[in-house]
Amino acid sequence: MGMRGASHIVWDWNGTLFHDNEAIIGATNAAFGELGLEPITLEQYRALYCVPVPKFYERLLGRLPTDAEWELMDGIFHRYYAEHRIRCELTVGAAELLAGWRSAGHSQSILSMYGHEDLVPLVRTFGIEEHFLRVDGRTGPSGGSKAEHMVRHLSLLTGVDPARTVVIGDAADDAVAARHAGAQAVLYTGGSHSRASLEGVGVPVVDTLEEAVEEARRIAAA
């Protein structure tokens, strides 16, 4: 693993490897309730969600939240999510795909905008940490883009060539981050974005993680 020239996948966590849609929408609606907003459905969330997250709230409020509103909503979101994530599981087939990619001699890592101190133990609970060269979560303020984090993440992976790296995620920002770091991307429709909102990004869009890994294999070998 990690040898120069090998193909590498950078996995997103929330909504990709970790199927947490119900916890996410519940946490979002709990945050909305503090500002008197009506709850939204998962379908509405997936059609409207964007990064940076305050822009997502702007689409629903009609204005950007104030700093105080953002701090309040962000805190409520994370408290609710922490309470409800325990009922969530890995996406179906994810563990087998991780093991298969590794056994084929390729490398992989996780980069998430979920807080690092919460992410690492959560990954460990599923017994999959051994498959990754590195697991990185967010260490700064929440709500921003993954782009600069991706550059740093790849720079810390010994022997991994960004040109032979494919980012697999569920959000348009994953593709933006990949492009920013000189990597490529495949987007998965099972998480935070609808297919329609992903198809305009200009990268392959798939409906299963198995398809995503197949696309990653094809892209990295090209």
mmCIF file of C-alpha atoms in Angstrom:
data_model
loop_
_atom_site.group_PDB
_atom_site.id
_atom_site.type_symbol
_atom_site.label_atom_id
_atom_site.label_comp_id
_atom_site.label_asym_id
_atom_site.label_seq_id
_atom_site.Cartn_x
_atom_site.Cartn_y
_atom_site.Cartn_z
ATOM 1 C CA MET A 1 0.000 0.000 0.000
ATOM 2 C CA GLY A 2 1.064 3.543 -0.712
ATOM 3 C CA MET A 3 3.806 2.578 -3.218
ATOM 4 C CA ARG A 4 4.514 5.174 -5.877
ATOM 5 C CA GLY A 5 2.383 4.588 -8.965
ATOM 6 C CA ALA A 6 -0.371 2.739 -7.108
ATOM 7 C CA SER A 7 -3.957 3.907 -7.498
ATOM 8 C CA HIS A 8 -5.429 5.695 -4.493
ATOM 9 C CA ILE A 9 -8.980 6.487 -3.361
ATOM 10 C CA VAL A 10 -9.790 9.308 -0.975
ATOM 11 C CA TRP A 11 -13.148 8.441 0.562
ATOM 12 C CA ASP A 12 -15.620 10.904 1.970
ATOM 13 C CA TRP A 13 -17.266 9.710 5.184
ATOM 14 C CA ASN A 14 -20.708 11.227 5.875
ATOM 15 C CA GLY A 15 -23.222 10.173 3.251
ATOM 16 C CA THR A 16 -20.648 8.038 1.432
ATOM 17 C CA LEU A 17 -19.038 5.303 3.522
ATOM 18 C CA PHE A 18 -21.276 6.172 6.482
ATOM 19 C CA HIS A 19 -25.011 6.049 5.696
ATOM 20 C CA ASP A 20 -26.211 8.772 8.045
ATOM 21 C CA ASN A 21 -28.909 10.509 5.998
ATOM 22 C CA GLU A 22 -31.571 10.156 8.683
ATOM 23 C CA ALA A 23 -29.336 11.623 11.394
ATOM 24 C CA ILE A 24 -28.324 14.480 9.078
ATOM 25 C CA ILE A 25 -31.878 15.478 8.148
ATOM 26 C CA GLY A 26 -33.007 15.192 11.767
ATOM 27 C CA ALA A 27 -30.128 17.396 12.937
ATOM 28 C CA THR A 28 -30.830 19.901 10.171
ATOM 29 C CA ASN A 29 -34.489 20.184 11.132
ATOM 30 C CA ALA A 30 -33.576 20.529 14.813
ATOM 31 C CA ALA A 31 -31.334 23.468 13.859
ATOM 32 C CA PHE A 32 -34.019 24.984 11.629
ATOM 33 C CA GLY A 33 -36.533 24.807 14.453
ATOM 34 C CA GLU A 34 -34.477 27.280 16.489
ATOM 35 C CA LEU A 35 -35.107 29.932 13.828
ATOM 36 C CA GLY A 36 -38.757 29.031 13.316
ATOM 37 C CA LEU A 37 -38.184 27.384 9.952
ATOM 38 C CA GLU A 38 -40.446 24.580 8.797
ATOM 39 C CA PRO A 39 -38.849 21.119 8.647
ATOM 40 C CA ILE A 40 -37.716 19.885 5.256
ATOM 41 C CA THR A 41 -37.759 16.421 3.725
ATOM 42 C CA LEU A 42 -34.702 14.439 2.705
ATOM 43 C CA GLU A 43 -35.587 15.087 -0.941
ATOM 44 C CA GLN A 44 -35.679 18.850 -0.342
ATOM 45 C CA TYR A 45 -32.405 18.672 1.562
ATOM 46 C CA ARG A 46 -30.689 16.787 -1.257
ATOM 47 C CA ALA A 47 -31.965 19.267 -3.849
ATOM 48 C CA LEU A 48 -30.884 22.376 -1.908
ATOM 49 C CA TYR A 49 -27.792 21.391 0.088
ATOM 50 C CA CYS A 50 -24.532 23.147 -0.823
ATOM 51 C CA VAL A 51 -21.160 24.141 0.608
ATOM 52 C CA PRO A 52 -20.314 26.442 2.323
ATOM 53 C CA VAL A 53 -23.195 25.433 4.594
ATOM 54 C CA PRO A 54 -24.324 29.012 5.430
ATOM 55 C CA LYS A 55 -25.260 29.322 1.728
ATOM 56 C CA PHE A 56 -27.542 26.324 2.183
ATOM 57 C CA TYR A 57 -29.263 28.104 5.066
ATOM 58 C CA GLU A 58 -29.522 31.224 2.892
ATOM 59 C CA ARG A 59 -31.545 29.273 0.345
ATOM 60 C CA LEU A 60 -34.113 28.531 3.053
ATOM 61 C CA LEU A 61 -33.987 31.765 5.065
ATOM 62 C CA GLY A 62 -33.786 34.073 2.072
ATOM 63 C CA ARG A 63 -30.674 35.607 3.651
ATOM 64 C CA LEU A 64 -27.421 34.492 5.178
ATOM 65 C CA PRO A 65 -27.719 33.648 8.873
ATOM 66 C CA THR A 66 -26.094 36.092 11.255
ATOM 67 C CA ASP A 67 -22.976 34.962 13.076
ATOM 68 C CA ALA A 68 -25.055 34.372 16.214
ATOM 69 C CA GLU A 69 -27.665 32.370 14.289
ATOM 70 C CA TRP A 70 -24.987 30.291 12.595
ATOM 71 C CA GLU A 71 -23.279 29.510 15.893
ATOM 72 C CA LEU A 72 -26.608 28.508 17.453
ATOM 73 C CA MET A 73 -27.709 26.337 14.525
ATOM 74 C CA ASP A 74 -24.317 24.715 14.131
ATOM 75 C CA GLY A 75 -24.194 23.808 17.813
ATOM 76 C CA ILE A 76 -27.687 22.313 17.781
ATOM 77 C CA PHE A 77 -26.946 20.401 14.595
ATOM 78 C CA HIS A 78 -23.845 18.748 16.034
ATOM 79 C CA ARG A 79 -25.477 17.916 19.381
ATOM 80 C CA TYR A 80 -28.453 16.272 17.699
ATOM 81 C CA TYR A 81 -26.250 14.444 15.217
ATOM 82 C CA ALA A 82 -23.980 13.080 17.956
ATOM 83 C CA GLU A 83 -27.015 11.640 19.753
ATOM 84 C CA HIS A 84 -28.518 9.986 16.677
ATOM 85 C CA ARG A 85 -25.499 8.795 14.673
ATOM 86 C CA ILE A 86 -25.265 5.694 16.894
ATOM 87 C CA ARG A 87 -28.176 4.176 14.971
ATOM 88 C CA CYS A 88 -26.433 4.636 11.621
ATOM 89 C CA GLU A 89 -24.373 2.011 9.817
ATOM 90 C CA LEU A 90 -21.849 1.772 7.018
ATOM 91 C CA THR A 91 -23.321 1.951 3.537
ATOM 92 C CA VAL A 92 -24.266 -1.535 2.349
ATOM 93 C CA GLY A 93 -21.235 -3.274 0.840
ATOM 94 C CA ALA A 94 -18.749 -0.619 1.938
ATOM 95 C CA ALA A 95 -16.639 -2.866 4.174
ATOM 96 C CA GLU A 96 -16.248 -5.450 1.430
ATOM 97 C CA LEU A 97 -15.264 -2.821 -1.140
ATOM 98 C CA LEU A 98 -12.631 -1.374 1.198
ATOM 99 C CA ALA A 99 -11.133 -4.802 1.811
ATOM 100 C CA GLY A 100 -11.189 -5.627 -1.899
ATOM 101 C CA TRP A 101 -9.461 -2.408 -2.965
ATOM 102 C CA ARG A 102 -6.750 -2.968 -0.364
ATOM 103 C CA SER A 103 -6.249 -6.637 -1.250
ATOM 104 C CA ALA A 104 -5.805 -5.641 -4.903
ATOM 105 C CA GLY A 105 -2.710 -3.691 -3.843
ATOM 106 C CA HIS A 106 -4.176 -0.199 -3.948
ATOM 107 C CA SER A 107 -4.270 2.393 -1.170
ATOM 108 C CA GLN A 108 -7.051 4.496 0.304
ATOM 109 C CA SER A 109 -7.715 7.135 2.926
ATOM 110 C CA ILE A 110 -10.569 9.131 4.435
ATOM 111 C CA LEU A 111 -10.960 12.895 4.346
ATOM 112 C CA SER A 112 -14.100 14.229 5.995
ATOM 113 C CA MET A 113 -15.388 17.596 7.128
ATOM 114 C CA TYR A 114 -16.757 15.854 10.212
ATOM 115 C CA GLY A 115 -14.765 16.781 13.320
ATOM 116 C CA HIS A 116 -11.517 14.807 13.559
ATOM 117 C CA GLU A 117 -11.865 13.918 17.231
ATOM 118 C CA ASP A 118 -15.292 12.376 16.558
ATOM 119 C CA LEU A 119 -14.426 10.817 13.212
ATOM 120 C CA VAL A 120 -11.455 8.666 14.213
ATOM 121 C CA PRO A 121 -13.166 6.703 17.020
ATOM 122 C CA LEU A 122 -16.288 6.310 14.879
ATOM 123 C CA VAL A 123 -14.261 4.752 12.061
ATOM 124 C CA ARG A 124 -12.641 2.437 14.609
ATOM 125 C CA THR A 125 -15.994 1.185 15.879
ATOM 126 C CA PHE A 126 -16.638 -0.376 12.472
ATOM 127 C CA GLY A 127 -13.307 -2.222 12.411
ATOM 128 C CA ILE A 128 -12.184 -0.711 9.111
ATOM 129 C CA GLU A 129 -9.361 1.599 10.194
ATOM 130 C CA GLU A 130 -6.683 -0.836 9.018
ATOM 131 C CA HIS A 131 -7.720 -0.291 5.402
ATOM 132 C CA PHE A 132 -6.617 3.357 5.363
ATOM 133 C CA LEU A 133 -3.252 5.059 5.106
ATOM 134 C CA ARG A 134 -4.734 8.032 6.920
ATOM 135 C CA VAL A 135 -8.041 9.186 8.419
ATOM 136 C CA ASP A 136 -8.457 12.966 8.546
ATOM 137 C CA GLY A 137 -11.426 14.923 9.830
ATOM 138 C CA ARG A 138 -11.994 18.651 10.127
ATOM 139 C CA THR A 139 -9.833 20.484 12.651
ATOM 140 C CA GLY A 140 -11.048 24.054 12.078
ATOM 141 C CA PRO A 141 -14.452 25.783 11.939
ATOM 142 C CA SER A 142 -17.310 23.827 10.377
ATOM 143 C CA GLY A 143 -19.263 24.751 7.270
ATOM 144 C CA GLY A 144 -16.477 25.444 4.766
ATOM 145 C CA SER A 145 -15.122 23.799 1.632
ATOM 146 C CA LYS A 146 -12.942 20.701 1.561
ATOM 147 C CA ALA A 147 -10.542 22.060 -1.086
ATOM 148 C CA GLU A 148 -7.593 23.203 1.028
ATOM 149 C CA HIS A 149 -8.046 20.235 3.361
ATOM 150 C CA MET A 150 -7.702 17.947 0.340
ATOM 151 C CA VAL A 151 -4.406 19.535 -0.705
ATOM 152 C CA ARG A 152 -3.011 19.049 2.792
ATOM 153 C CA HIS A 153 -4.373 15.509 3.068
ATOM 154 C CA LEU A 154 -2.736 14.352 -0.155
ATOM 155 C CA SER A 155 0.538 16.074 0.727
ATOM 156 C CA LEU A 156 0.749 13.928 3.863
ATOM 157 C CA LEU A 157 0.316 10.613 2.019
ATOM 158 C CA THR A 158 3.754 9.217 1.195
ATOM 159 C CA GLY A 159 4.035 7.850 -2.332
ATOM 160 C CA VAL A 160 0.502 8.807 -3.399
ATOM 161 C CA ASP A 161 0.312 10.620 -6.738
ATOM 162 C CA PRO A 162 -2.645 13.050 -6.983
ATOM 163 C CA ALA A 163 -2.829 12.323 -10.711
ATOM 164 C CA ARG A 164 -3.636 8.672 -9.898
ATOM 165 C CA THR A 165 -5.982 9.552 -7.054
ATOM 166 C CA VAL A 166 -9.774 9.460 -7.234
ATOM 167 C CA VAL A 167 -11.990 11.124 -4.638
ATOM 168 C CA ILE A 168 -15.281 9.329 -3.978
ATOM 169 C CA GLY A 169 -17.908 11.470 -2.279
ATOM 170 C CA ASP A 170 -21.566 12.440 -2.263
ATOM 171 C CA ALA A 171 -21.269 16.220 -2.653
ATOM 172 C CA ALA A 172 -20.336 18.598 -5.432
ATOM 173 C CA ASP A 173 -17.667 20.015 -3.116
ATOM 174 C CA ASP A 174 -15.851 16.662 -3.208
ATOM 175 C CA ALA A 175 -15.306 17.118 -6.939
ATOM 176 C CA VAL A 176 -14.261 20.749 -6.439
ATOM 177 C CA ALA A 177 -11.755 19.660 -3.786
ATOM 178 C CA ALA A 178 -10.395 16.888 -6.005
ATOM 179 C CA ARG A 179 -9.867 19.285 -8.901
ATOM 180 C CA HIS A 180 -8.187 21.804 -6.600
ATOM 181 C CA ALA A 181 -5.703 19.139 -5.473
ATOM 182 C CA GLY A 182 -4.966 17.738 -8.938
ATOM 183 C CA ALA A 183 -7.023 14.574 -8.414
ATOM 184 C CA GLN A 184 -10.165 13.245 -10.089
ATOM 185 C CA ALA A 185 -13.563 12.414 -8.636
ATOM 186 C CA VAL A 186 -16.575 10.138 -8.773
ATOM 187 C CA LEU A 187 -19.797 11.284 -7.120
ATOM 188 C CA TYR A 188 -22.291 8.969 -5.406
ATOM 189 C CA THR A 189 -26.021 9.717 -5.371
ATOM 190 C CA GLY A 190 -26.832 8.020 -2.062
ATOM 191 C CA GLY A 191 -25.892 10.897 0.228
ATOM 192 C CA SER A 192 -26.433 14.644 0.523
ATOM 193 C CA HIS A 193 -27.007 15.599 -3.136
ATOM 194 C CA SER A 194 -29.577 14.553 -5.709
ATOM 195 C CA ARG A 195 -28.407 13.136 -9.027
ATOM 196 C CA ALA A 196 -29.611 16.275 -10.802
ATOM 197 C CA SER A 197 -27.470 18.516 -8.595
ATOM 198 C CA LEU A 198 -24.403 16.324 -9.135
ATOM 199 C CA GLU A 199 -24.595 15.837 -12.873
ATOM 200 C CA GLY A 200 -23.669 19.425 -13.638
ATOM 201 C CA VAL A 201 -20.277 19.084 -11.936
ATOM 202 C CA GLY A 202 -18.639 17.342 -14.897
ATOM 203 C CA VAL A 203 -17.452 14.111 -13.272
ATOM 204 C CA PRO A 204 -18.901 10.572 -13.318
ATOM 205 C CA VAL A 205 -22.037 10.163 -11.185
ATOM 206 C CA VAL A 206 -23.038 6.708 -9.928
ATOM 207 C CA ASP A 207 -25.774 5.180 -7.791
ATOM 208 C CA THR A 208 -23.771 2.621 -5.801
ATOM 209 C CA LEU A 209 -20.359 2.503 -4.121
ATOM 210 C CA GLU A 210 -19.547 -0.591 -6.172
ATOM 211 C CA GLU A 211 -19.972 1.468 -9.341
ATOM 212 C CA ALA A 212 -17.887 4.231 -7.779
ATOM 213 C CA VAL A 213 -14.972 1.872 -7.165
ATOM 214 C CA GLU A 214 -15.225 0.513 -10.708
ATOM 215 C CA GLU A 215 -15.092 4.072 -12.055
ATOM 216 C CA ALA A 216 -12.145 4.872 -9.778
ATOM 217 C CA ARG A 217 -10.289 1.819 -11.068
ATOM 218 C CA ARG A 218 -10.929 2.836 -14.678
ATOM 219 C CA ILE A 219 -9.979 6.491 -14.148
ATOM 220 C CA ALA A 220 -6.798 5.757 -12.193
ATOM 221 C CA ALA A 221 -5.621 3.259 -14.803
ATOM 222 C CA ALA A 222 -6.174 5.605 -17.751
#
